[in-house]
PDB file of C-alpha atoms in Angstrom:
ATOM      1  CA  LEU P   1      49.387 124.264 185.207  1.00 47.00           C
ATOM      2  CA  SER P   2      47.379 123.460 182.105  1.00 49.00           C
ATOM      3  CA  GLN P   3      44.592 125.144 180.201  1.00 52.00           C
ATOM      4  CA  GLN P   4      42.104 123.367 177.965  1.00 54.00           C
ATOM      5  CA  ILE P   5      40.512 125.034 174.925  1.00 56.00           C
ATOM      6  CA  ASN P   6      37.552 123.438 173.152  1.00 57.00           C
ATOM      7  CA  THR P   7      37.046 124.729 169.617  1.00 56.00           C
ATOM      8  CA  GLY P   8      34.305 122.310 168.628  1.00 57.00           C
ATOM      9  CA  ASP P   9      36.343 120.150 166.257  1.00 57.00           C
ATOM     10  CA  LEU P  10      39.563 120.077 168.268  1.00 55.00           C
ATOM     11  CA  ASN P  11      40.400 119.839 171.935  1.00 55.00           C
ATOM     12  CA  ILE P  12      43.697 121.642 172.568  1.00 53.00           C
ATOM     13  CA  THR P  13      45.488 121.270 175.870  1.00 53.00           C
ATOM     14  CA  MET P  14      48.242 123.767 176.656  1.00 51.00           C
ATOM     15  CA  SER P  15      50.535 123.058 179.562  1.00 51.00           C
ATOM     16  CA  SER P  16      53.116 125.192 181.294  1.00 49.00           C
ATOM     17  CA  ASN P  17      55.944 123.627 179.282  1.00 49.00           C
ATOM     18  CA  ILE P  18      54.379 124.894 175.992  1.00 47.00           C
ATOM     19  CA  ALA P  19      53.641 121.355 174.751  1.00 46.00           C
ATOM     20  CA  PHE P  20      50.412 121.093 172.779  1.00 47.00           C
ATOM     21  CA  SER P  21      48.283 117.989 172.622  1.00 51.00           C
ATOM     22  CA  ILE P  22      45.744 118.066 169.799  1.00 54.00           C
ATOM     23  CA  ILE P  23      43.043 115.415 170.033  1.00 52.00           C
ATOM     24  CA  PRO P  24      40.624 115.098 167.084  1.00 55.00           C
ATOM     25  CA  ALA P  25      36.915 115.223 167.852  1.00 52.00           C
ATOM     26  CA  ALA P  26      36.571 111.665 166.501  1.00 61.00           C
ATOM     27  CA  THR P  27      38.420 110.369 169.573  1.00 64.00           C
ATOM     28  CA  LYS P  28      36.115 108.381 171.817  1.00 70.00           C
ATOM     29  CA  VAL P  29      36.634 108.446 175.578  1.00 70.00           C
ATOM     30  CA  VAL P  30      35.617 105.329 177.510  1.00 68.00           C
ATOM     31  CA  GLN P  31      35.660 104.532 181.212  1.00 68.00           C
ATOM     32  CA  ASN P  32      38.890 102.774 182.230  1.00 65.00           C
ATOM     33  CA  SER P  33      37.496  99.973 184.342  1.00 72.00           C
ATOM     34  CA  GLY P  34      39.361  96.710 184.700  1.00 73.00           C
ATOM     35  CA  SER P  35      41.537  96.097 181.666  1.00 83.00           C
ATOM     36  CA  THR P  36      39.725  98.433 179.236  1.00 82.00           C
ATOM     37  CA  ALA P  37      42.696 100.708 178.535  1.00 85.00           C
ATOM     38  CA  ARG P  38      45.124  97.793 178.318  1.00 89.00           C
ATOM     39  CA  ASP P  39      42.866  95.935 175.863  1.00 89.00           C
ATOM     40  CA  HIS P  40      42.371  98.955 173.597  1.00 89.00           C
ATOM     41  CA  LEU P  41      46.083  99.778 173.644  1.00 90.00           C
ATOM     42  CA  ALA P  42      46.878  96.168 172.730  1.00 92.00           C
ATOM     43  CA  ASN P  43      44.415  96.481 169.846  1.00 92.00           C
ATOM     44  CA  GLU P  44      46.241  99.618 168.663  1.00 93.00           C
ATOM     45  CA  ARG P  45      49.627  97.879 168.887  1.00 95.00           C
ATOM     46  CA  THR P  46      48.234  95.002 166.839  1.00 92.00           C
ATOM     47  CA  LEU P  47      46.966  97.439 164.188  1.00 94.00           C
ATOM     48  CA  LEU P  48      50.378  99.079 164.017  1.00 95.00           C
ATOM     49  CA  ALA P  49      52.064  95.669 163.662  1.00 94.00           C
ATOM     50  CA  TRP P  50      49.753  94.815 160.746  1.00 91.00           C
ATOM     51  CA  VAL P  51      50.453  98.187 159.133  1.00 94.00           C
ATOM     52  CA  ARG P  52      54.214  97.752 159.631  1.00 95.00           C
ATOM     53  CA  THR P  53      54.010  94.363 157.906  1.00 91.00           C
ATOM     54  CA  ALA P  54      51.918  95.832 155.080  1.00 93.00           C
ATOM     55  CA  VAL P  55      54.388  98.676 154.544  1.00 95.00           C
ATOM     56  CA  ALA P  56      57.229  96.138 154.427  1.00 94.00           C
ATOM     57  CA  LEU P  57      55.337  94.162 151.758  1.00 91.00           C
ATOM     58  CA  LEU P  58      54.697  97.345 149.773  1.00 93.00           C
ATOM     59  CA  ALA P  59      58.348  98.385 149.957  1.00 94.00           C
ATOM     60  CA  LEU P  60      59.583  94.902 149.023  1.00 91.00           C
ATOM     61  CA  GLY P  61      57.176  94.721 146.091  1.00 90.00           C
ATOM     62  CA  ILE P  62      58.233  98.133 144.789  1.00 91.00           C
ATOM     63  CA  ALA P  63      61.914  97.253 145.195  1.00 90.00           C
ATOM     64  CA  ILE P  64      61.549  93.933 143.363  1.00 86.00           C
ATOM     65  CA  ALA P  65      59.608  95.545 140.521  1.00 84.00           C
ATOM     66  CA  LYS P  66      62.090  98.418 140.250  1.00 84.00           C
ATOM     67  CA  PHE P  67      65.311  96.382 140.374  1.00 82.00           C
ATOM     68  CA  SER P  68      64.021  93.669 138.055  1.00 77.00           C
ATOM     69  CA  GLN P  69      63.627  96.276 135.315  1.00 67.00           C
ATOM     70  CA  SER P  70      67.364  96.933 135.168  1.00 59.00           C
ATOM     71  CA  ASP P  71      68.114  93.423 133.871  1.00 51.00           C
ATOM     72  CA  ASP P  72      68.509  92.739 130.170  1.00 60.00           C
ATOM     73  CA  ALA P  73      66.445  89.552 130.023  1.00 57.00           C
ATOM     74  CA  GLN P  74      62.780  90.153 129.214  1.00 58.00           C
ATOM     75  CA  ASN P  75      61.552  87.122 131.220  1.00 55.00           C
ATOM     76  CA  ASP P  76      63.307  88.307 134.380  1.00 56.00           C
ATOM     77  CA  ARG P  77      61.786  91.761 134.005  1.00 64.00           C
ATOM     78  CA  THR P  78      58.296  90.394 133.550  1.00 73.00           C
ATOM     79  CA  SER P  79      58.542  87.915 136.434  1.00 75.00           C
ATOM     80  CA  GLY P  80      59.989  90.560 138.757  1.00 78.00           C
ATOM     81  CA  SER P  81      57.185  92.938 137.890  1.00 82.00           C
ATOM     82  CA  VAL P  82      54.578  90.233 138.515  1.00 81.00           C
ATOM     83  CA  VAL P  83      56.053  89.260 141.902  1.00 82.00           C
ATOM     84  CA  GLY P  84      56.468  92.925 142.848  1.00 86.00           C
ATOM     85  CA  GLY P  85      52.889  93.667 141.819  1.00 88.00           C
ATOM     86  CA  LEU P  86      51.590  90.726 143.865  1.00 86.00           C
ATOM     87  CA  LEU P  87      53.453  91.947 146.941  1.00 88.00           C
ATOM     88  CA  VAL P  88      52.126  95.489 146.497  1.00 91.00           C
ATOM     89  CA  CYS P  89      48.581  94.130 146.148  1.00 90.00           C
ATOM     90  CA  GLN P  90      49.018  92.004 149.268  1.00 90.00           C
ATOM     91  CA  GLY P  91      50.323  94.984 151.231  1.00 92.00           C
ATOM     92  CA  SER P  92      47.347  97.085 150.137  1.00 92.00           C
ATOM     93  CA  VAL P  93      44.840  94.377 151.063  1.00 90.00           C
ATOM     94  CA  LEU P  94      46.579  93.921 154.407  1.00 90.00           C
ATOM     95  CA  ILE P  95      46.204  97.610 155.282  1.00 93.00           C
ATOM     96  CA  PHE P  96      42.451  97.526 154.597  1.00 92.00           C
ATOM     97  CA  TYR P  97      42.092  94.262 156.504  1.00 90.00           C
ATOM     98  CA  ALA P  98      44.031  95.659 159.487  1.00 92.00           C
ATOM     99  CA  GLN P  99      41.788  98.725 159.708  1.00 93.00           C
ATOM    100  CA  ARG P 100      38.631  96.629 159.485  1.00 92.00           C
ATOM    101  CA  ARG P 101      39.903  94.191 162.098  1.00 91.00           C
ATOM    102  CA  TYR P 102      40.919  97.029 164.439  1.00 92.00           C
ATOM    103  CA  GLU P 103      37.461  98.589 164.283  1.00 92.00           C
ATOM    104  CA  ASP P 104      35.747  95.219 164.786  1.00 91.00           C
ATOM    105  CA  VAL P 105      37.854  94.363 167.839  1.00 90.00           C
ATOM    106  CA  ALA P 106      37.338  97.839 169.342  1.00 89.00           C
ATOM    107  CA  ARG P 107      33.572  97.522 168.884  1.00 90.00           C
ATOM    108  CA  ARG P 108      33.543  94.066 170.441  1.00 90.00           C
ATOM    109  CA  LEU P 109      35.737  95.145 173.365  1.00 87.00           C
ATOM    110  CA  GLU P 110      33.253  97.888 174.174  1.00 86.00           C
ATOM    111  CA  ALA P 111      30.377  95.420 173.928  1.00 86.00           C
ATOM    112  CA  GLY P 112      32.187  93.058 176.302  1.00 83.00           C
ATOM    113  CA  ASP P 113      32.596  90.139 173.926  1.00 82.00           C
ATOM    114  CA  TYR P 114      35.252  88.934 171.541  1.00 77.00           C
ATOM    115  CA  SER P 115      35.199  86.824 168.400  1.00 77.00           C
ATOM    116  CA  ILE P 116      38.052  84.589 167.390  1.00 80.00           C
ATOM    117  CA  ASN P 117      39.392  85.632 164.007  1.00 79.00           C
ATOM    118  CA  THR P 118      39.458  82.697 161.603  1.00 77.00           C
ATOM    119  CA  GLY P 119      38.116  84.023 158.288  1.00 78.00           C
ATOM    120  CA  GLY P 120      40.579  86.892 157.912  1.00 77.00           C
ATOM    121  CA  LEU P 121      43.544  84.754 158.858  1.00 80.00           C
ATOM    122  CA  ASN P 122      42.544  82.164 156.287  1.00 85.00           C
ATOM    123  CA  ILE P 123      42.432  84.877 153.609  1.00 80.00           C
ATOM    124  CA  ILE P 124      45.873  86.213 154.590  1.00 81.00           C
ATOM    125  CA  LEU P 125      47.385  82.712 154.710  1.00 85.00           C
ATOM    126  CA  GLY P 126      45.778  81.902 151.355  1.00 87.00           C
ATOM    127  CA  MET P 127      47.361  85.013 149.824  1.00 83.00           C
ATOM    128  CA  ILE P 128      50.762  83.967 151.170  1.00 83.00           C
ATOM    129  CA  VAL P 129      50.414  80.435 149.798  1.00 88.00           C
ATOM    130  CA  CYS P 130      49.300  81.777 146.382  1.00 84.00           C
ATOM    131  CA  THR P 131      52.293  84.114 146.270  1.00 81.00           C
ATOM    132  CA  ALA P 132      54.659  81.286 147.191  1.00 83.00           C
ATOM    133  CA  VAL P 133      53.191  78.958 144.552  1.00 86.00           C
ATOM    134  CA  GLY P 134      53.243  81.754 141.962  1.00 79.00           C
ATOM    135  CA  GLY P 135      56.870  82.497 142.830  1.00 76.00           C
ATOM    136  CA  LEU P 136      57.801  78.832 142.421  1.00 82.00           C
ATOM    137  CA  ILE P 137      56.042  78.684 139.052  1.00 82.00           C
ATOM    138  CA  ILE P 138      57.883  81.803 137.878  1.00 75.00           C
ATOM    139  CA  ILE P 139      61.216  80.437 139.103  1.00 75.00           C
ATOM    140  CA  ALA P 140      60.569  77.109 137.343  1.00 79.00           C
ATOM    141  CA  ALA P 141      59.519  78.835 134.114  1.00 77.00           C
ATOM    142  CA  THR P 142      62.492  81.202 133.965  1.00 70.00           C
ATOM    143  CA  GLY P 143      65.180  78.935 135.412  1.00 64.00           C
TER     144      GLY P 143
END
């Protein structure tokens, strides 16, 4: 037994086991024909994978910046802060990119077409290469 309450902004479903399901009004309901649900769920999983990677980059960058400040050498502190800052910036850019990509894929899935992502991947790979080269330069300069 379940009862549905529509308050305008929120749809609240109450079931007999007292579990509440709150669905924001921004949720869009589409017809599940063919692989529609599977495709949209895969898009959500991909977004969450991007966000998980971005959070890992943010955490690593913060950890490197924080632990490099406990050393006595000034060069090590500066290089650790630079590498940590680069990783935090990359994580932030990755979160914005993931959200934009998710919305683009969802829009294209609903339209029935799909574009192969080359531009965004090139930007992400370029950021990784720049970080690696910057890290090598810092290691060479301090070591």
